[in-house]
XYZ file of C-alpha atoms in Angstrom:
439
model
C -20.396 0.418 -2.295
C -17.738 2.574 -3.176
C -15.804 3.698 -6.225
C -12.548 3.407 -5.707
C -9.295 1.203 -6.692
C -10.983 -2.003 -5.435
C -14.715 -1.472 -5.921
C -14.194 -0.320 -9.589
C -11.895 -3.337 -10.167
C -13.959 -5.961 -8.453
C -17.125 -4.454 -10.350
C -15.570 -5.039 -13.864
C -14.506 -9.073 -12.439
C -18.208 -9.911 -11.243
C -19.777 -8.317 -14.744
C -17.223 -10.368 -16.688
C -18.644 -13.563 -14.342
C -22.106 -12.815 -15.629
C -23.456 -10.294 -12.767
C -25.525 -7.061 -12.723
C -23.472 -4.405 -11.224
C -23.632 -1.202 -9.966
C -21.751 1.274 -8.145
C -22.676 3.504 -5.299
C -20.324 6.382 -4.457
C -20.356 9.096 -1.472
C -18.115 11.534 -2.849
C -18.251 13.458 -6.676
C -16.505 11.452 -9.899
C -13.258 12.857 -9.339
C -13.353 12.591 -13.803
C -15.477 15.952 -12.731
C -14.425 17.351 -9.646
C -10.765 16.433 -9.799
C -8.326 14.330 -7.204
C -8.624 15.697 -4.011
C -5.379 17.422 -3.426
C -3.128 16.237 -0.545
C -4.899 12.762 -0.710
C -3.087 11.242 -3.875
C -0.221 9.075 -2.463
C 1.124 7.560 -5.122
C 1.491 3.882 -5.347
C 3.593 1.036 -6.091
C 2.400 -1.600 -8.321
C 3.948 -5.205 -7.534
C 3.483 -8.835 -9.041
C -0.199 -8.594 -6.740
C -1.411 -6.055 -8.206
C -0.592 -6.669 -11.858
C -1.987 -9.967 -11.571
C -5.367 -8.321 -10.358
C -5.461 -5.808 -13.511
C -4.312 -9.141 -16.105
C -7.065 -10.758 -15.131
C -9.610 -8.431 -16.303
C -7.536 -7.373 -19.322
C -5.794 -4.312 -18.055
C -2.666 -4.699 -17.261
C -1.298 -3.392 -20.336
C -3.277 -0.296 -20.445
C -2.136 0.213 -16.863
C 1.314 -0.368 -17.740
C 2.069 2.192 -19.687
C 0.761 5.080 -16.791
C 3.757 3.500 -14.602
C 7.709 4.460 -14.124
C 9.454 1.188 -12.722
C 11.411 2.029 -9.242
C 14.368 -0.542 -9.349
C 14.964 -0.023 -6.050
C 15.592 2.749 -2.885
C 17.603 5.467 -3.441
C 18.675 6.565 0.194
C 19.930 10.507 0.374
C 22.221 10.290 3.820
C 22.033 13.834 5.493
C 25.198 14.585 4.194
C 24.487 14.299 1.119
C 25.332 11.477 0.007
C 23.413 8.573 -2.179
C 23.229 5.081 -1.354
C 21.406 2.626 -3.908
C 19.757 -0.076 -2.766
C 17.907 -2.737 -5.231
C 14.330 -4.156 -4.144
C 15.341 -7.725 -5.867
C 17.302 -9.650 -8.789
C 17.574 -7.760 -12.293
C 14.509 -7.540 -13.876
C 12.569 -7.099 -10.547
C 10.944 -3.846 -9.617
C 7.581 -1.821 -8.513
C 6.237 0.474 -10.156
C 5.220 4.064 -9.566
C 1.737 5.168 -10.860
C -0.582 7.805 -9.709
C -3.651 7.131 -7.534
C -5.675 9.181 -9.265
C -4.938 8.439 -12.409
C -5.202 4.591 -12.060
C -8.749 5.207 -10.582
C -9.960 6.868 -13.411
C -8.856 4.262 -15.941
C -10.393 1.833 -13.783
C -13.791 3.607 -14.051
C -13.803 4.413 -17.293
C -13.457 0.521 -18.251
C -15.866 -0.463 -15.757
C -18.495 1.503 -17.486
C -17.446 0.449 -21.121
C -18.394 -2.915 -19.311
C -21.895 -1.381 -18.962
C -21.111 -0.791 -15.272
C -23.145 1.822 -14.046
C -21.555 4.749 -11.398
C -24.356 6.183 -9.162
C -21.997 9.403 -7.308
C -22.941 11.502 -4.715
C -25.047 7.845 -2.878
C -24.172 7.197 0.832
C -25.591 4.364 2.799
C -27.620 5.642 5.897
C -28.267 1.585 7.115
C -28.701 -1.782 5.940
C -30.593 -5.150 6.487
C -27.941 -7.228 6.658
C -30.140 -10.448 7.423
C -32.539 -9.497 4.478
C -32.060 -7.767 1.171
C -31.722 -3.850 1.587
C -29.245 -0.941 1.651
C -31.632 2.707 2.594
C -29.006 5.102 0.405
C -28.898 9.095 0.148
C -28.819 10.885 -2.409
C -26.437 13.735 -1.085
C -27.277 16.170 -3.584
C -30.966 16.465 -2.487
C -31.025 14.453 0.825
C -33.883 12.247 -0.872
C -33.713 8.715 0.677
C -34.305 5.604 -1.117
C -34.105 1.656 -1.004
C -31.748 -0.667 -2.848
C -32.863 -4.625 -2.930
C -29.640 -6.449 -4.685
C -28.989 -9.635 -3.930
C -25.557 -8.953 -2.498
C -24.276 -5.735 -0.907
C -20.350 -5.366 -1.440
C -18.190 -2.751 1.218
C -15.443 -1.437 -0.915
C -15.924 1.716 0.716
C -12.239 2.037 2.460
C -11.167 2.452 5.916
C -14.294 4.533 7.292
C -16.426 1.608 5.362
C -20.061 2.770 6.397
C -20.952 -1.007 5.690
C -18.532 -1.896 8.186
C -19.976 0.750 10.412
C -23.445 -1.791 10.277
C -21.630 -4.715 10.597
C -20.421 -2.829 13.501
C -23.642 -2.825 15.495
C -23.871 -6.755 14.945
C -23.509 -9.826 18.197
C -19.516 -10.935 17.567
C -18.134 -8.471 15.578
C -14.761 -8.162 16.743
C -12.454 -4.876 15.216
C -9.967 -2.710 16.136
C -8.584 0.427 14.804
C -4.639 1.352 15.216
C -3.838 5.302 14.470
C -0.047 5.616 14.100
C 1.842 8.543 16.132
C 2.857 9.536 12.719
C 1.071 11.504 10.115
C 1.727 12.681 6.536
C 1.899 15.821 4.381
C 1.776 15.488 0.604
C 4.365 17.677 -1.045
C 5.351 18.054 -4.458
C 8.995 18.103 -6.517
C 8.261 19.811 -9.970
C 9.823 18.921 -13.504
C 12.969 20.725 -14.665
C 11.834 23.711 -17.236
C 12.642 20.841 -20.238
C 10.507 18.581 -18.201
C 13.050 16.168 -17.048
C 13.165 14.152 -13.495
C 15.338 16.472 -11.307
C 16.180 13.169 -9.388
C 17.143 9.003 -10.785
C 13.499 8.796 -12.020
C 13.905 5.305 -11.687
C 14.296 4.528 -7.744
C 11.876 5.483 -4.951
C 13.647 8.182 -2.904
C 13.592 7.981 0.705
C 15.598 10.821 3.422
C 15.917 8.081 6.239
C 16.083 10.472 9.555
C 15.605 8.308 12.760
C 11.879 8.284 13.588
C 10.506 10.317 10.531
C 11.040 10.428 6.636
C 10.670 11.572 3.404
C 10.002 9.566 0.339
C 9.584 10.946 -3.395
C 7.709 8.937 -6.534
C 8.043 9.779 -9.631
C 5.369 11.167 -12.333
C 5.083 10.488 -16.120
C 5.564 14.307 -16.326
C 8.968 14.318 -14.914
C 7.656 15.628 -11.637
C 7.778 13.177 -7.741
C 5.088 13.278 -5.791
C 6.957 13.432 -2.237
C 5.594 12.647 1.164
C 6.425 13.585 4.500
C 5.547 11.341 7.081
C 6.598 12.746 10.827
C 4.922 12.590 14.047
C 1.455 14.212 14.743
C 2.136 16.149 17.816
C 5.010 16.785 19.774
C 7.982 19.214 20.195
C 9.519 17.873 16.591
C 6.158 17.183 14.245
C 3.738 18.724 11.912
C 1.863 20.452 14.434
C 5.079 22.049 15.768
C 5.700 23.757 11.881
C 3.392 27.013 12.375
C 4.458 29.089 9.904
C 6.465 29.780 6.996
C 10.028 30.105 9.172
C 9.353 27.262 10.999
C 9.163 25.045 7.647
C 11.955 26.419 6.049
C 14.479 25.653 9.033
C 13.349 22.450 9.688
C 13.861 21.098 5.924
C 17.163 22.887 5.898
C 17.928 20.825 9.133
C 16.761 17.678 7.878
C 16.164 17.801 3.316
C 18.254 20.356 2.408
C 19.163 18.707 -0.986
C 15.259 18.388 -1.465
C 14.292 21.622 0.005
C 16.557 23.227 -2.971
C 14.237 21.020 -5.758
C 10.864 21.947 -3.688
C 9.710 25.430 -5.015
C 5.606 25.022 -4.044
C 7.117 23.250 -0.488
C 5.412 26.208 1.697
C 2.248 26.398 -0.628
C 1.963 22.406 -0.031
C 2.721 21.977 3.138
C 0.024 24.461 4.159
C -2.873 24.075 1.802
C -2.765 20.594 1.640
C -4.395 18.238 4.371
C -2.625 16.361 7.676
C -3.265 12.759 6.221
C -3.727 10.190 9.236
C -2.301 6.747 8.964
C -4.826 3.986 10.601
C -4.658 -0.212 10.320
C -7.718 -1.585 10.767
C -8.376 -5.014 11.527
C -12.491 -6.581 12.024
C -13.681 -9.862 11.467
C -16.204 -11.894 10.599
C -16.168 -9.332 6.799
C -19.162 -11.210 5.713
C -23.415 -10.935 7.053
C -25.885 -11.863 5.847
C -26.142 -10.990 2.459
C -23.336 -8.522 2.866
C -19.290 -8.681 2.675
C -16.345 -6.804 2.970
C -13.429 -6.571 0.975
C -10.289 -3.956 0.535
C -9.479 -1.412 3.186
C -12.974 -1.993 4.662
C -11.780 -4.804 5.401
C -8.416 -4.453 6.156
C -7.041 -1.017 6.309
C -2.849 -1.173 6.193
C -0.852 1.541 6.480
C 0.977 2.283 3.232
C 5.144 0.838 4.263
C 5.243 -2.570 2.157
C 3.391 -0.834 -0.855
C 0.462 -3.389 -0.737
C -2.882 -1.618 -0.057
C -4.005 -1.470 -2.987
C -1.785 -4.759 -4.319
C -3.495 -6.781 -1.479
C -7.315 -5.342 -2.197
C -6.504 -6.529 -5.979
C -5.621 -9.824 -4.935
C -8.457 -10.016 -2.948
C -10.550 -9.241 -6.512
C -8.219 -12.071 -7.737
C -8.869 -14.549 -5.347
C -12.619 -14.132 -5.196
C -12.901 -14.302 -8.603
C -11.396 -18.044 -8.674
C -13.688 -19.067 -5.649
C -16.430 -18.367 -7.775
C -15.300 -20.699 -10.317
C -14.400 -22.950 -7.552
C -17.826 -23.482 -6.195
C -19.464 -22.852 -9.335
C -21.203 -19.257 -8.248
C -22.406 -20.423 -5.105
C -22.234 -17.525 -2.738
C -22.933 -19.718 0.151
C -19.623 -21.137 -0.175
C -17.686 -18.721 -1.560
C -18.143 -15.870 0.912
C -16.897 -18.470 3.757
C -13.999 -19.460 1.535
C -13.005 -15.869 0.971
C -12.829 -14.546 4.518
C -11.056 -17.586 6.009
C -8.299 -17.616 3.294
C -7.807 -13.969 3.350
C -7.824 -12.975 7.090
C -4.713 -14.698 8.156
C -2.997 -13.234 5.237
C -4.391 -9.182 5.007
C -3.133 -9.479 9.555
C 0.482 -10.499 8.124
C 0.423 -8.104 5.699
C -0.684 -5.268 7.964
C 2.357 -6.408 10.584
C 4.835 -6.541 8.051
C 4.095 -2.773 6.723
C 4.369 -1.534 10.679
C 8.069 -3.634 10.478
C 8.456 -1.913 6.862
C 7.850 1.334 8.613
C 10.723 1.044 11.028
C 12.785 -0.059 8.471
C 12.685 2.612 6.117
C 12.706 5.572 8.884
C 15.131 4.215 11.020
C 17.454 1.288 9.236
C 18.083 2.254 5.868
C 20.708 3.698 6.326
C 22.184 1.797 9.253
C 25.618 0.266 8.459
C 24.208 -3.401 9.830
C 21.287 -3.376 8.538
C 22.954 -2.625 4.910
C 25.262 -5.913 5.435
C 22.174 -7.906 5.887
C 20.258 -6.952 2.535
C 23.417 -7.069 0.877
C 23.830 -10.572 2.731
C 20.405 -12.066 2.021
C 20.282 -10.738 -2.195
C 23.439 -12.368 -2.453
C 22.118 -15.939 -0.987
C 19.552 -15.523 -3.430
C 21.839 -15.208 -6.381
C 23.645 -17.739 -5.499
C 20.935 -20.150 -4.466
C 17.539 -18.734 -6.873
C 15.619 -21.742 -5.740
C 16.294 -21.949 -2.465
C 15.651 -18.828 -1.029
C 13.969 -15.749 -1.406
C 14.244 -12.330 0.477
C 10.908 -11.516 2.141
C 10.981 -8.328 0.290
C 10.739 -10.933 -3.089
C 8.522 -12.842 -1.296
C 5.732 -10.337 -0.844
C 6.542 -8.056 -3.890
C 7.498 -10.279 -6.486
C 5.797 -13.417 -5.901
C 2.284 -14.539 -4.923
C 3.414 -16.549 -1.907
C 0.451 -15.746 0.825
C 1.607 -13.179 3.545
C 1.394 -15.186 6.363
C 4.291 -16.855 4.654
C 6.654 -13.735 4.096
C 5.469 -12.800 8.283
C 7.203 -15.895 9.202
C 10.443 -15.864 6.985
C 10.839 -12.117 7.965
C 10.748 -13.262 11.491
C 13.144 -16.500 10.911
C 15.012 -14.773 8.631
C 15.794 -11.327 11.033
C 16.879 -13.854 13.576
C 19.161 -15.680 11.585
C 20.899 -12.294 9.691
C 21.585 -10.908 13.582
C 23.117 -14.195 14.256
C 25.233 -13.699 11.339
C 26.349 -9.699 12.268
C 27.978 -11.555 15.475
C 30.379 -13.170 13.310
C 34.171 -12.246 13.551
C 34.845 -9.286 10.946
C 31.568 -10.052 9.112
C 31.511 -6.224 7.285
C 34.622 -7.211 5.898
C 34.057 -10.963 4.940
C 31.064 -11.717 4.216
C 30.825 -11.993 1.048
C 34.462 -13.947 0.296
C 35.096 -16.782 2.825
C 31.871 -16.454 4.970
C 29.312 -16.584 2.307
C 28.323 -20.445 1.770
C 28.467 -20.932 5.648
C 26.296 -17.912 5.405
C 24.045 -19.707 2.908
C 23.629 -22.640 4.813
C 22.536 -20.622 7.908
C 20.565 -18.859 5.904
C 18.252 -21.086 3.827
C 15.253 -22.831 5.551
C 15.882 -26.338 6.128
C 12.480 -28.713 5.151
């Protein structure tokens, strides 16, 4: 259930494993209808993620549809730039659009012989026996599927989940941030060249709100605003056409100047809410959960979509594990993942603070600078947690704790007599040895 990043990936893993599968989707192929507009954050591919697409084959294809984002570029309200790397040299995400990435992701699903059934919403399930009742929303006919296994890739609203809901010991909760977003958009130059560094994500840090700029294959950056809901200073505030234009002036005035559609955008295109969701047990019966109906995160760390396709990953090797039993693999699957998709949600709430409100604090600039340089000098001895959940596939619960350990240990190290001036020269090896976790 559910065509998107993680139900037309994990489709194409199961038919490679032998399985008849099928698709069920509420809304229109987008191939047809289009991307909804407003609703097409784009993402960041990291290590996760690409390791999802190998293992099917893809991540070649997928490859070339990305732009690699070495890093932040910060623009300070005055103007000013300040560069800051995600990770060693050679280390980097990678921009690629939503839309885009879903529609290559169909399209070799069904050369697999996958078939897409659009326009199909559940209505209810047996979750103890062997039947989804689906809609047809085109002529509100109703009809019965009997599979053998029901799979909720349907995203945060999962109607699955929304069963599994009704069920004895179903524990969930759902987390709506204060803050919203608005999808805006930075066109190409009239020679169709990147009117920012088309290879950094862009971020205009301003205390409490943001906003951050990807960049297209087309030369263009799909920007978002994310600011607070309600309030004297939010979206909701920004009525009209006056009130827009002040406020970026206030706060983006270098972007406002590369933003011709800004008032068009910010008007037509939808408020986007930003929700973590958290439920558990994600299997019933003959039914599971997986992706952001499983785990909705809200989209600071870059790993939505990363974490859903290492959840593809991961199942996929259970099922060689226990040699296609589903008895044991669905058991194997929730336990591993749950501890790991909660860390990952927390850390993207603490990524969230970080990138409105620290980036460009003077402090909090020593202390990446502090903890990339420990991991020059020491490569196998420590990692950044940034490394540790973008460029590595340590579990998540891992990178929670270090970024806990670690944030203790870098304030430690700001207390330190003239530490903006020598850290790097006589301070750094006593720095190191603070630094790096002892076994």
């Amino acid at each position: 259930m559910g065509a998107g990043l993680v139900g037309s990936l994990l489709s194409i893993y199961l038919k490679k494993k032998g399985y008849d599968v099928a698709v069920y989707e509420r809304r229109d192929d987008m191939r047809k209808s289009g991307v909804i507009a407003g609703r097409s954050i784009n993402l960041a591919i990291s290590d996760r993620g690409w390791k999802g697409l190998a293992g099917v084959g893809l991540e070649a294809a997928i490859r070339k549809l990305a732009i690699p984002m070495h890093g932040r570029m910060i623009h300070v309200l005055d103007g000013k730039l300040n560069y800051q790397p995600y990770g060693k040299e050679g280390q980097f995400i990678n921009s690629v659009s939503r839309g885009q990435l879903n529609i290559e992701l169909m399209n070799a699903a069904e050369k697999e012989g996958i078939q897409f059934h659009f326009n199909q919403r559940i209505v209810e399930t047996d979750l103890n026996g062997t039947y989804a009742l689906m809609e047809n929303a085109i002529d509100n006919t109703t009809y019965k599927l009997q599979p053998d296994l029901i799979i909720g890739a349907d995203g945060s609203f999962s109607l699955l989940r929304y069963t599994m809901m009704k069920t004895d010991k179903f524990n969930y909760s759902q987390q709506y941030e204060e803050h919203s977003y608005k999808e805006l958009s930075m066109p190409a130059t009239n020679n169709n060249s990147f009117q920012l560094e088309k290879n950094a994500l862009h971020i205009w840090p301003r205390k409490s709100f943001m906003l951050i700029a990807l960049p297209n294959l087309d030369g263009s950056f799909t920007c978002t605003l994310f600011h607070y809901t309600k309030g004297e200073n939010s979206i909701d505030a920004i009525k009209n056409e006056n009130d827009l234009n002040n406020f970026f002036k206030t706060y983006f005035p270098d972007a406002k100047k590369l933003m011709p559609t800004l008032e068009h955008d910010f008007f037509s295109n939808p408020t986007g809410s930003l929700v973590t969701v958290k439920c558990f047990p994600w299997v019933n019966g003959n039914s599971f959960l997986i992706g952001d109906a499983a785990h909705a995160i809200i989209p600071f760390y870059g790993q939505g979509m990363n974490c859903g396709f290492e959840d593809c990953s991961i199942l996929n090797n259970l099922i060689d594990e226990h040699n296609h039993d589903w008895n044991k693999i669905l058991p194997a699957y929730q336990t591993s993942r749950k501890i790991n998709t909660d860390a990952i949600a927390d850390l993207a709430k603490l990524n969230f603070i970080e990138m409105r409100d620290l980036v460009a604090d003077a402090d909090f600039q020593i202390k990446k600078k502090i903890a990339a340089k420990v991991a020059e000098i020491y490569p196998d001895k420590f990692i950044p947690v940034y490394s540790m959940v973008s460029f590595s596939q340590l579990p998540y619960r891992e990178a929670l704790e270090e970024y806990k350990r670690q944030d203790d240990v870098l304030n430690e190290i700001l207390l330190l007599k003239d530490i903006s001036a020598k850290w790097d020269t006589e301070y750094i090896h006593t720095i190191a040895e603070k630094l790096i976790k002892k076994n």
